[in-house]
CSV table of C-alpha atoms in Angstrom, one decimal:
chain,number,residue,atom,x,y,z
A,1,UNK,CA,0.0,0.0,0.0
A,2,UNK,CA,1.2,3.3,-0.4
A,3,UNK,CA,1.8,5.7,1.5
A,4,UNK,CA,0.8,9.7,1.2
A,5,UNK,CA,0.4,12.8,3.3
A,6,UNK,CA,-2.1,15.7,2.3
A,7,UNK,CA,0.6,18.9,1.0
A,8,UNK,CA,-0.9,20.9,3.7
A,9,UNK,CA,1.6,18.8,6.6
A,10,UNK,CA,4.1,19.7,4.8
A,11,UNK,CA,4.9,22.8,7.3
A,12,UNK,CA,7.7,22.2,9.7
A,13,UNK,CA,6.2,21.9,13.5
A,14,UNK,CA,8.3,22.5,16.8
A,15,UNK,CA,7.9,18.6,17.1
A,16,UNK,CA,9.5,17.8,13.8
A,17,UNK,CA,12.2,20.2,14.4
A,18,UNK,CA,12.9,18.6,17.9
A,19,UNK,CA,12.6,15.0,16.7
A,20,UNK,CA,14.7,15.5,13.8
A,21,UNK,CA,17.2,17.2,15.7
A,22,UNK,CA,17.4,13.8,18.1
A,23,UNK,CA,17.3,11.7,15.2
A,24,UNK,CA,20.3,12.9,13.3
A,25,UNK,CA,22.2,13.8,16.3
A,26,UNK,CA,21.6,9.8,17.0
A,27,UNK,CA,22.7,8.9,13.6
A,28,UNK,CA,25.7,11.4,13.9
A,29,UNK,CA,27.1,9.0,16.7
A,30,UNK,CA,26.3,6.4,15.2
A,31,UNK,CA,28.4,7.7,12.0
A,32,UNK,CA,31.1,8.6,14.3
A,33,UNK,CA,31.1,4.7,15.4
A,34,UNK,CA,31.4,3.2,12.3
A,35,UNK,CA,33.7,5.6,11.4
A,36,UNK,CA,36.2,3.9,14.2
A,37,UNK,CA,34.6,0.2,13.3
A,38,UNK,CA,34.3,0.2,9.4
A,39,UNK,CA,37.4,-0.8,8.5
A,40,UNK,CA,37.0,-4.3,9.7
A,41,UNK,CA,34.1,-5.0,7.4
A,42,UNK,CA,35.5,-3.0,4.7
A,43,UNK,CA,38.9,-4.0,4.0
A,44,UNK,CA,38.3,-7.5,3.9
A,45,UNK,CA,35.9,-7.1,0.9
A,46,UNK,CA,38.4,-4.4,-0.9
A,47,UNK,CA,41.2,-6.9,-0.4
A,48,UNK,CA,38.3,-9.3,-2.5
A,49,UNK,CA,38.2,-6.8,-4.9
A,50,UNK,CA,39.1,-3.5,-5.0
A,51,UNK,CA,35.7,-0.9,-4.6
A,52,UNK,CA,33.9,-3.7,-3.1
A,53,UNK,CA,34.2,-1.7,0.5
A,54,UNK,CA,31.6,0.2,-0.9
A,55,UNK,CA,28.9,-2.3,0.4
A,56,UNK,CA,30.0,-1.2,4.0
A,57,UNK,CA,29.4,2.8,3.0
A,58,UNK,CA,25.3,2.8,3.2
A,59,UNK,CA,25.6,3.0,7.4
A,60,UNK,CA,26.7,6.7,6.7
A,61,UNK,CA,23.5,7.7,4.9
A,62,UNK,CA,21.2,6.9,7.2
A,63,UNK,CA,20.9,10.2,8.8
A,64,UNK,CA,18.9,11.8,6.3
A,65,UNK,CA,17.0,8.8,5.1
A,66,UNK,CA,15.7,7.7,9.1
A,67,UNK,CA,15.0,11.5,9.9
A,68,UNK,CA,12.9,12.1,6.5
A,69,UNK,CA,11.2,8.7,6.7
A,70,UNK,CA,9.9,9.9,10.5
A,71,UNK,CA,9.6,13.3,10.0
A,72,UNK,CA,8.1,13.5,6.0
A,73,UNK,CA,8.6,16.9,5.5
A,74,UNK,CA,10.6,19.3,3.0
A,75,UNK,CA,14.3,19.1,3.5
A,76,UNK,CA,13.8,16.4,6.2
A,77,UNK,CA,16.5,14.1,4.6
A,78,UNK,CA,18.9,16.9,3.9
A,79,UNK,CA,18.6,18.1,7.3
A,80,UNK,CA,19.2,14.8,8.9
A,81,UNK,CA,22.1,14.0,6.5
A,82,UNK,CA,24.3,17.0,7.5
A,83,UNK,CA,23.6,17.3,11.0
A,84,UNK,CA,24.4,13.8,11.7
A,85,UNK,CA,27.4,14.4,9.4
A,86,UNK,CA,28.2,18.0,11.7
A,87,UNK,CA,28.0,15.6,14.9
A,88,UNK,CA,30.6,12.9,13.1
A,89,UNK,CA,32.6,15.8,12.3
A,90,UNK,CA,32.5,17.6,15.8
A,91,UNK,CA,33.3,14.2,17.6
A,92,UNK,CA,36.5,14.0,15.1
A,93,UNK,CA,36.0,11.8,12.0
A,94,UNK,CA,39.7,11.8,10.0
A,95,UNK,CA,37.9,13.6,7.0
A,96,UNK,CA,37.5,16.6,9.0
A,97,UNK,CA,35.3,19.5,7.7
A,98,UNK,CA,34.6,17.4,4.3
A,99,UNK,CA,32.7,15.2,6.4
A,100,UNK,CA,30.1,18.1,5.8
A,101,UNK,CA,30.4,18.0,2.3
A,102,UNK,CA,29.8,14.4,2.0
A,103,UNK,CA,26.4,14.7,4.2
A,104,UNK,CA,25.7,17.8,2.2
A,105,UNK,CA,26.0,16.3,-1.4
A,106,UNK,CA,24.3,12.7,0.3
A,107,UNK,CA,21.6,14.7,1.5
A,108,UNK,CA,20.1,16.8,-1.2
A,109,UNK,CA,20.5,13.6,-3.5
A,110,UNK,CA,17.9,11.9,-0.8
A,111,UNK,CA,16.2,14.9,-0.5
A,112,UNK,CA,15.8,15.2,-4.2
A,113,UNK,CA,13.8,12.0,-4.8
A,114,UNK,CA,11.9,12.6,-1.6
A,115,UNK,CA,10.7,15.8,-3.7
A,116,UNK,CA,10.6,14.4,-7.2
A,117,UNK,CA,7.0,12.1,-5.0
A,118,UNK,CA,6.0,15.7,-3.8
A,119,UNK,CA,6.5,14.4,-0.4
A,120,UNK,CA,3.6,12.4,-0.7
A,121,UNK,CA,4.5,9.0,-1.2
A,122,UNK,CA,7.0,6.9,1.4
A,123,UNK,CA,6.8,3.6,1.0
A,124,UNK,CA,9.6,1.3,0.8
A,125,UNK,CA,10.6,1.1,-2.3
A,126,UNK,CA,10.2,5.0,-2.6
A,127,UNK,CA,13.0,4.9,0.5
A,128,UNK,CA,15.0,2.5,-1.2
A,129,UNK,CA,15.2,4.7,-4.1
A,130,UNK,CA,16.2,7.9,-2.2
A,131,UNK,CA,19.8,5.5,-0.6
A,132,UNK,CA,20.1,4.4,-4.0
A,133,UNK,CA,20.5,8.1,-5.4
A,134,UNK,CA,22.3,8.5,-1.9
A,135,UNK,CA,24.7,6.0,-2.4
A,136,UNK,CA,25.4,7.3,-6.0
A,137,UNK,CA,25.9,10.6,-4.8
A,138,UNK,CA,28.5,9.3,-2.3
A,139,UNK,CA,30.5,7.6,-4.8
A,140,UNK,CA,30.7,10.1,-7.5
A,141,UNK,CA,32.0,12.4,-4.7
A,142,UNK,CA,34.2,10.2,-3.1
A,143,UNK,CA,35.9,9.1,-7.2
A,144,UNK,CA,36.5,13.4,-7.6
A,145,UNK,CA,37.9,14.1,-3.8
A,146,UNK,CA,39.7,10.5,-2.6
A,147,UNK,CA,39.6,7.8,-5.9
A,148,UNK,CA,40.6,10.5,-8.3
A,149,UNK,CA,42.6,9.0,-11.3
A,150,UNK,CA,41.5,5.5,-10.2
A,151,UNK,CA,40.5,2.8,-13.3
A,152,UNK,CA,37.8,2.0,-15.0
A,153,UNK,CA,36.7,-1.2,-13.1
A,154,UNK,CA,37.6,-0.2,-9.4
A,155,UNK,CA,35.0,3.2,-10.3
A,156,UNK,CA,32.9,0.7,-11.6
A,157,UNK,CA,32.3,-1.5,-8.8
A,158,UNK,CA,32.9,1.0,-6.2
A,159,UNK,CA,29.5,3.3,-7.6
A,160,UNK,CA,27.7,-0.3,-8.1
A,161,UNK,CA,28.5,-0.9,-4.4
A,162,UNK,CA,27.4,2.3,-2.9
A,163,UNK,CA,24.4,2.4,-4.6
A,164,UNK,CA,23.8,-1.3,-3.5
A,165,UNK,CA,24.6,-0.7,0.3
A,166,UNK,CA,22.5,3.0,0.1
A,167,UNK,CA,19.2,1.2,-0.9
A,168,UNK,CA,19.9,-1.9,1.1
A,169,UNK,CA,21.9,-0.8,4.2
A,170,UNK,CA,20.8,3.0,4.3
A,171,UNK,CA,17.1,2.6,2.6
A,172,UNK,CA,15.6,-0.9,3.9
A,173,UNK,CA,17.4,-0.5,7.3
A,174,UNK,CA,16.2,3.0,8.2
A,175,UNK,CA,12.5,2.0,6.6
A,176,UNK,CA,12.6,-1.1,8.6
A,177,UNK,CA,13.8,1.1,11.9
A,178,UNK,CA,10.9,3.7,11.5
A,179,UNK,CA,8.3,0.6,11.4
A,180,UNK,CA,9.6,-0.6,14.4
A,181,UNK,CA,9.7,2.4,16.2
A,182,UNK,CA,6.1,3.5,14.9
A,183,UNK,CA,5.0,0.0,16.7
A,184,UNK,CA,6.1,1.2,20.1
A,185,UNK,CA,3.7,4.4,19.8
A,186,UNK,CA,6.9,6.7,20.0
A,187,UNK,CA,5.8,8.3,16.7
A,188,UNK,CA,2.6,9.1,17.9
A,189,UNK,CA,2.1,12.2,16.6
A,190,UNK,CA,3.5,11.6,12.8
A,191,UNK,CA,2.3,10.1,10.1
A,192,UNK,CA,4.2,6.8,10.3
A,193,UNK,CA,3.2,6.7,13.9
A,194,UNK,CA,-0.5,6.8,13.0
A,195,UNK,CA,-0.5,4.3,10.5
A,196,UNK,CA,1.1,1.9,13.1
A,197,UNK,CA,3.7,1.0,10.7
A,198,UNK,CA,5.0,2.4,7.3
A,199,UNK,CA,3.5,0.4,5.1
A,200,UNK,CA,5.0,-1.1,1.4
């Protein structure tokens, strides 16, 4: 079934402001975390083939695509994105203030299929989408500022496997995470909370 909101919710409230703020700040840790951590899923599957580590990435888009999926509103999934990315930064991730570029340029490319449904439609494969164009946006970043003059088949697989991860990792797992908490009644007064569940 999908899922749609009337255009007239899409005006920010105090609630979404302070719920987004808790959500991203949440996911900024847990970027900061897996910042320290990643390296142990990652390297073994670049040492099976170089880009593959890219599977590992999705974890970092969360932010944005957890916040808009609870919050549904207008630059929700930006928002989320580069606040958790701010809180990653602040608590000392090794890519310093480009860690706000990344959530930046991850963000708007949620945020932009979030818009191209008019914020009206969030259901799973919608979410999905949004890491997918999350995960592209990270790699076509990451080939211009870390992976520049790298080959053919490494940018290959490496833009296949963030994509992969983004929609999988980033999109199922924060679609999944919003369902669960909506069946504890914590989002009570959104959307997802009122449906009991986001629904496919």
């Amino acid at each position: 079934m999908t899922n749609t909101i009337p255009t007239s919710t899409t005006a920010w409230r105090v609630v979404d402001i302070v719920v987004a703020a808790v959500v991203a700040v949440a996911c900024g840790v847990i970027f900061f975390g897996w910042n320290l951590a990643s390296d142990w899923v990652t390297d073994p599957l670049s040492a099976l083939l170089p880009g593959l580590q890219g599977l590992g990435y999705g974890v970092w888009l969360i932010g944005g695509l957890l916040t808009a999926v609870i919050v549904r509103k207008p630059g929700a999934a930006l928002f989320g994105e580069v606040v958790a990315a701010s809180v990653s930064a602040l608590l000392g991730a090794q890519w310093g203030l480009l860690t706000l570029e990344s959530g930046l340029v991850q963000g708007l490319a949620a945020e932009l299929i979030f818009l191209a449904f008019l914020y009206r439609v969030w259901s799973l494969p919608v979410v999905m989408l949004a890491g997918a164009a999350s995960g592209l946006a990270m790699a076509v970043n990451d080939l211009v500022l870390w992976y520049a003059g790298a080959d053919a088949l490494f940018a290959t697989v490496y833009v296949i496997s963030c994509v992969v991860s983004g929609a999988v990792v980033a999109g199922l797992l924060s679609w999944l995470l919003a369902r669960g908490l909506a069946r504890t009644g914590a989002l009570s007064r959104f959307a997802a909370g009122r449906e009991g569940a986001v629904r496919v």
